[in-house]
CSV table of C-alpha atoms in Angstrom, one decimal:
chain,number,residue,atom,x,y,z
I,1,MET,CA,5.8,16.9,8.4
I,2,GLU,CA,7.2,16.5,4.9
I,3,ALA,CA,7.0,12.7,4.4
I,4,LEU,CA,5.6,9.6,6.1
I,5,VAL,CA,6.5,6.0,5.3
I,6,VAL,CA,3.8,3.3,5.6
I,7,ILE,CA,5.3,-0.1,6.4
I,8,PRO,CA,3.1,-3.2,6.7
I,9,THR,CA,4.5,-5.9,9.0
I,10,TYR,CA,3.8,-9.5,9.8
I,11,ASN,CA,6.5,-11.3,11.8
I,12,GLU,CA,9.2,-8.8,11.0
I,13,ARG,CA,10.7,-8.5,14.6
I,14,ASP,CA,14.2,-9.3,13.3
I,15,ASN,CA,14.1,-6.4,10.9
I,16,ILE,CA,12.1,-3.6,12.6
I,17,ASP,CA,14.8,-2.2,15.0
I,18,ARG,CA,17.4,-1.8,12.4
I,19,LEU,CA,14.9,-0.4,9.8
I,20,LEU,CA,13.6,2.2,12.1
I,21,ARG,CA,17.1,3.3,13.2
I,22,GLU,CA,18.1,3.7,9.5
I,23,LEU,CA,14.9,5.6,8.5
I,24,LEU,CA,15.0,8.0,11.4
I,25,ALA,CA,18.7,8.8,10.8
I,26,LEU,CA,18.0,10.1,7.3
I,27,PRO,CA,18.5,13.8,6.8
I,28,VAL,CA,14.8,14.5,6.0
I,29,ASP,CA,11.6,15.4,7.9
I,30,LEU,CA,10.3,11.8,8.1
I,31,HIS,CA,7.8,9.9,10.1
I,32,VAL,CA,7.0,6.2,10.0
I,33,LEU,CA,3.7,4.3,10.4
I,34,ILE,CA,4.0,0.6,11.2
I,35,VAL,CA,0.8,-1.3,10.2
I,36,ASP,CA,1.0,-4.6,12.1
I,37,ASP,CA,-1.3,-7.5,11.5
I,38,ASN,CA,-1.1,-8.9,15.0
I,39,SER,CA,2.3,-10.6,14.4
I,40,PRO,CA,2.8,-13.7,16.5
I,41,ASP,CA,6.5,-12.8,16.9
I,42,GLY,CA,5.8,-9.6,18.8
I,43,THR,CA,6.6,-7.1,16.0
I,44,GLY,CA,3.6,-5.0,17.0
I,45,ALA,CA,4.8,-4.8,20.6
I,46,LEU,CA,8.3,-3.8,19.6
I,47,ALA,CA,6.8,-1.1,17.3
I,48,ASP,CA,4.8,0.2,20.3
I,49,GLU,CA,8.0,0.4,22.4
I,50,TRP,CA,9.5,2.6,19.6
I,51,SER,CA,6.4,4.7,19.4
I,52,GLY,CA,6.5,5.3,23.2
I,53,ARG,CA,10.0,6.8,23.1
I,54,GLU,CA,10.1,8.3,19.5
I,55,PRO,CA,7.3,10.7,18.4
I,56,ARG,CA,8.1,10.1,14.8
I,57,VAL,CA,7.0,6.5,15.0
I,58,HIS,CA,3.4,5.6,14.8
I,59,VAL,CA,1.7,2.2,15.0
I,60,LEU,CA,-1.6,0.9,13.6
I,61,HIS,CA,-2.7,-2.5,14.9
I,62,ARG,CA,-5.0,-4.8,12.9
I,63,PRO,CA,-6.7,-7.8,14.5
I,64,GLY,CA,-5.0,-10.4,12.3
I,65,LYS,CA,-3.3,-11.2,9.0
I,66,GLN,CA,-5.7,-9.6,6.5
I,67,GLY,CA,-3.4,-9.0,3.4
I,68,LEU,CA,-0.9,-6.6,2.2
I,69,GLY,CA,-3.3,-4.5,0.2
I,70,GLY,CA,-5.6,-4.0,3.1
I,71,ALA,CA,-2.7,-3.1,5.4
I,72,TYR,CA,-1.6,-0.4,2.9
I,73,ILE,CA,-5.1,1.0,2.5
I,74,ALA,CA,-5.6,1.2,6.3
I,75,GLY,CA,-2.2,2.9,6.5
I,76,PHE,CA,-3.0,5.4,3.8
I,77,LYS,CA,-6.3,6.3,5.3
I,78,TRP,CA,-4.7,6.8,8.7
I,79,VAL,CA,-2.1,9.1,7.2
I,80,LEU,CA,-4.7,11.2,5.4
I,81,ALA,CA,-6.9,11.5,8.5
I,82,ASN,CA,-4.2,12.1,11.1
I,83,THR,CA,-1.2,13.9,9.5
I,84,ASP,CA,-0.4,16.7,7.0
I,85,ALA,CA,2.4,14.7,5.3
I,86,ARG,CA,3.0,16.1,1.8
I,87,PHE,CA,4.6,12.8,0.5
I,88,ILE,CA,3.5,9.3,1.4
I,89,PHE,CA,5.9,6.3,0.9
I,90,GLU,CA,5.2,2.6,0.9
I,91,MET,CA,8.0,0.1,1.4
I,92,ASP,CA,8.7,-3.4,2.7
I,93,ALA,CA,10.1,-4.1,6.2
I,94,ASP,CA,12.6,-6.7,5.1
I,95,PHE,CA,15.3,-4.5,3.6
I,96,SER,CA,14.6,-5.6,0.0
I,97,HIS,CA,14.0,-1.8,-0.3
I,98,ASP,CA,17.0,0.2,0.8
I,99,PRO,CA,15.9,3.0,3.2
I,100,ARG,CA,19.0,5.1,2.3
I,101,VAL,CA,17.5,6.0,-1.1
I,102,LEU,CA,14.4,7.8,0.3
I,103,PRO,CA,16.0,11.2,-0.2
I,104,GLN,CA,16.4,10.3,-3.9
I,105,PHE,CA,12.7,9.7,-4.1
I,106,LEU,CA,12.0,13.1,-2.5
I,107,GLU,CA,14.2,14.7,-5.2
I,108,ARG,CA,12.3,13.0,-8.0
I,109,ILE,CA,8.8,13.7,-6.6
I,110,ARG,CA,9.4,17.4,-7.0
I,111,ASN,CA,8.7,16.9,-10.7
I,112,ALA,CA,6.3,14.0,-10.5
I,113,ASP,CA,3.1,12.9,-8.8
I,114,LEU,CA,4.2,9.3,-8.2
I,115,VAL,CA,7.7,7.9,-8.1
I,116,VAL,CA,8.0,4.1,-8.5
I,117,GLY,CA,11.2,2.4,-7.5
I,118,SER,CA,11.9,0.2,-10.5
I,119,ARG,CA,13.8,-3.0,-10.7
I,120,TYR,CA,13.6,-3.1,-14.5
I,121,VAL,CA,13.8,0.4,-15.9
I,122,LYS,CA,17.6,0.2,-16.2
I,123,GLY,CA,18.1,-3.5,-17.0
I,124,VAL,CA,17.5,-5.9,-14.2
I,125,THR,CA,18.7,-4.7,-10.8
I,126,VAL,CA,17.6,-7.6,-8.5
I,127,VAL,CA,20.0,-9.4,-6.1
I,128,ASN,CA,19.7,-12.9,-4.6
I,129,TRP,CA,16.5,-14.0,-6.3
I,130,PRO,CA,16.3,-17.5,-7.8
I,131,LEU,CA,15.9,-17.5,-11.6
I,132,SER,CA,12.4,-18.9,-11.3
I,133,ARG,CA,11.2,-15.9,-9.1
I,134,LEU,CA,13.0,-13.4,-11.4
I,135,PHE,CA,11.4,-15.0,-14.5
I,136,LEU,CA,8.0,-14.8,-12.9
I,137,SER,CA,8.4,-11.1,-12.0
I,138,VAL,CA,9.7,-10.0,-15.4
I,139,THR,CA,7.0,-12.0,-17.2
I,140,ALA,CA,4.3,-10.5,-14.9
I,141,ASN,CA,5.4,-7.0,-15.6
I,142,SER,CA,5.6,-7.6,-19.4
I,143,TYR,CA,2.1,-9.2,-19.3
I,144,THR,CA,0.8,-6.2,-17.3
I,145,ARG,CA,2.2,-3.7,-19.7
I,146,VAL,CA,0.7,-5.4,-22.7
I,147,VAL,CA,-2.8,-6.0,-21.3
I,148,THR,CA,-3.3,-2.6,-19.5
I,149,GLY,CA,-1.2,-0.4,-21.7
I,150,MET,CA,0.5,1.2,-18.7
I,151,PRO,CA,3.9,2.4,-19.7
I,152,LEU,CA,5.7,1.0,-16.6
I,153,HIS,CA,8.6,-1.4,-16.6
I,154,ASP,CA,7.9,-2.3,-13.0
I,155,ALA,CA,4.2,-2.2,-12.2
I,156,THR,CA,4.4,-4.8,-9.4
I,157,GLY,CA,7.1,-3.2,-7.2
I,158,GLY,CA,6.2,-1.9,-3.7
I,159,PHE,CA,8.7,0.9,-3.2
I,160,LYS,CA,6.9,4.1,-4.0
I,161,CYS,CA,6.3,7.8,-3.1
I,162,PHE,CA,3.0,9.5,-3.7
I,163,ARG,CA,2.1,13.1,-3.5
I,164,ARG,CA,-0.6,13.6,-0.9
I,165,GLU,CA,-3.0,15.1,-3.5
I,166,VAL,CA,-2.7,11.9,-5.6
I,167,MET,CA,-3.5,9.7,-2.7
I,168,GLU,CA,-6.5,11.9,-1.8
I,169,ALA,CA,-7.8,11.5,-5.4
I,170,LEU,CA,-7.7,7.7,-5.4
I,171,PRO,CA,-10.8,5.5,-4.7
I,172,LEU,CA,-9.2,3.7,-1.7
I,173,ASP,CA,-12.5,2.2,-0.6
I,174,ARG,CA,-12.8,0.3,-3.9
I,175,ILE,CA,-9.2,-1.1,-4.0
I,176,ARG,CA,-9.4,-4.5,-2.4
I,177,SER,CA,-6.6,-6.6,-4.1
I,178,ASP,CA,-3.4,-7.8,-2.5
I,179,GLY,CA,0.2,-8.5,-3.4
I,180,TYR,CA,1.2,-7.9,-7.0
I,181,SER,CA,-2.3,-7.0,-8.0
I,182,PHE,CA,-2.6,-4.3,-5.3
I,183,GLN,CA,0.5,-2.5,-6.7
I,184,ILE,CA,-0.8,-2.8,-10.3
I,185,GLU,CA,-4.3,-1.5,-9.3
I,186,MET,CA,-2.9,1.5,-7.5
I,187,ASN,CA,-0.6,2.4,-10.4
I,188,PHE,CA,-3.4,2.0,-12.9
I,189,HIS,CA,-5.7,4.4,-11.0
I,190,VAL,CA,-2.9,7.0,-10.9
I,191,TRP,CA,-2.1,6.5,-14.6
I,192,LYS,CA,-5.7,6.7,-15.7
I,193,ARG,CA,-6.1,10.0,-13.9
I,194,ARG,CA,-3.2,11.4,-16.0
I,195,TYR,CA,-0.8,12.0,-13.1
I,196,ARG,CA,2.9,12.1,-13.8
I,197,ILE,CA,4.5,8.8,-13.0
I,198,VAL,CA,8.3,8.5,-12.9
I,199,GLU,CA,10.3,5.3,-12.6
I,200,MET,CA,13.5,5.5,-10.5
I,201,PRO,CA,16.0,2.7,-10.8
I,202,ILE,CA,16.6,0.9,-7.5
I,203,ILE,CA,18.6,-2.2,-6.4
I,204,PHE,CA,16.2,-4.8,-5.0
I,205,THR,CA,17.8,-7.3,-2.6
I,206,ASP,CA,15.9,-10.4,-1.5
I,207,ARG,CA,15.3,-10.6,2.3
I,208,LEU,CA,18.0,-12.0,4.4
I,209,VAL,CA,15.8,-12.9,7.4
I,210,GLY,CA,12.2,-13.9,7.7
I,211,GLN,CA,10.0,-15.6,5.2
I,212,SER,CA,8.6,-14.4,1.9
I,213,LYS,CA,4.8,-13.7,1.8
I,214,MET,CA,4.5,-14.7,-1.9
I,215,SER,CA,1.9,-17.4,-2.7
I,216,ARG,CA,0.3,-19.0,-5.8
I,217,ARG,CA,-3.0,-17.2,-4.9
I,218,ILE,CA,-1.2,-13.8,-5.2
I,219,VAL,CA,0.1,-14.7,-8.6
I,220,TRP,CA,-3.3,-15.7,-10.0
I,221,GLU,CA,-5.0,-12.7,-8.5
I,222,ALA,CA,-2.6,-10.4,-10.4
I,223,ALA,CA,-3.1,-12.4,-13.6
I,224,PHE,CA,-6.9,-11.8,-13.5
I,225,MET,CA,-6.6,-8.2,-12.1
I,226,VAL,CA,-5.0,-6.8,-15.2
I,227,TRP,CA,-8.0,-7.9,-17.4
I,228,LYS,CA,-10.4,-6.6,-14.8
I,229,LEU,CA,-8.7,-3.2,-15.0
I,230,ARG,CA,-8.7,-3.2,-18.7
I,231,LEU,CA,-12.4,-4.0,-18.9
I,232,ALA,CA,-13.3,-1.4,-16.3
I,233,SER,CA,-11.3,1.1,-18.4
I,234,ILE,CA,-13.1,0.2,-21.6
I,235,LEU,CA,-16.5,0.5,-19.9
I,236,LYS,CA,-15.4,3.9,-18.5
I,237,LYS,CA,-15.7,2.7,-14.9
I,238,ILE,CA,-12.3,4.1,-14.2
I,239,PRO,CA,-11.7,7.8,-15.1
């Protein structure tokens, strides 16, 4: 197995069929892990149907909605314990991340340890976001770069590819944040361990169906997380 994509889901039934078809049609050795938080709309049951007829689809069920960061951590741990995947992706289920660019990630990861799909490394490549949401995202990334010192244009994006060795080196049991702050925290741990991070420009398109999981709590959590990371770094609590 060359690569595995971890996809957290909560009420993504309208997207999952098409997403899995497009991912499995790619010309790469690719498996998919759906981490479902007991979606009321039956996303988990649909994923089980896929898994029953397609050995490259795997499903991890969680008892309820417990947060994006927790879903990713559970998925990453499952991948490390149950597969020999060399590269581990994370991506959204709502087509804001284009599955057709995964081969480009695999090309870039040959000379990197983490490839981050970036909305801001080549200008602004975001489609269909309201100006208020775009302003919040751009401001959050500038704020993160200034406070933490991380040289990333897009530290909050969730379309990434990790080398397995990098994932194995991260303190997954100590990472408990969600949303924006989860992405920031993961990037920070990779950066502080001096792994090679490459930003690859992507086109980010806002979801066409379903509802955004963004909330005010997620924004405030990220605002405080960057200072927590900086303080931990100063106190040498992060290598």
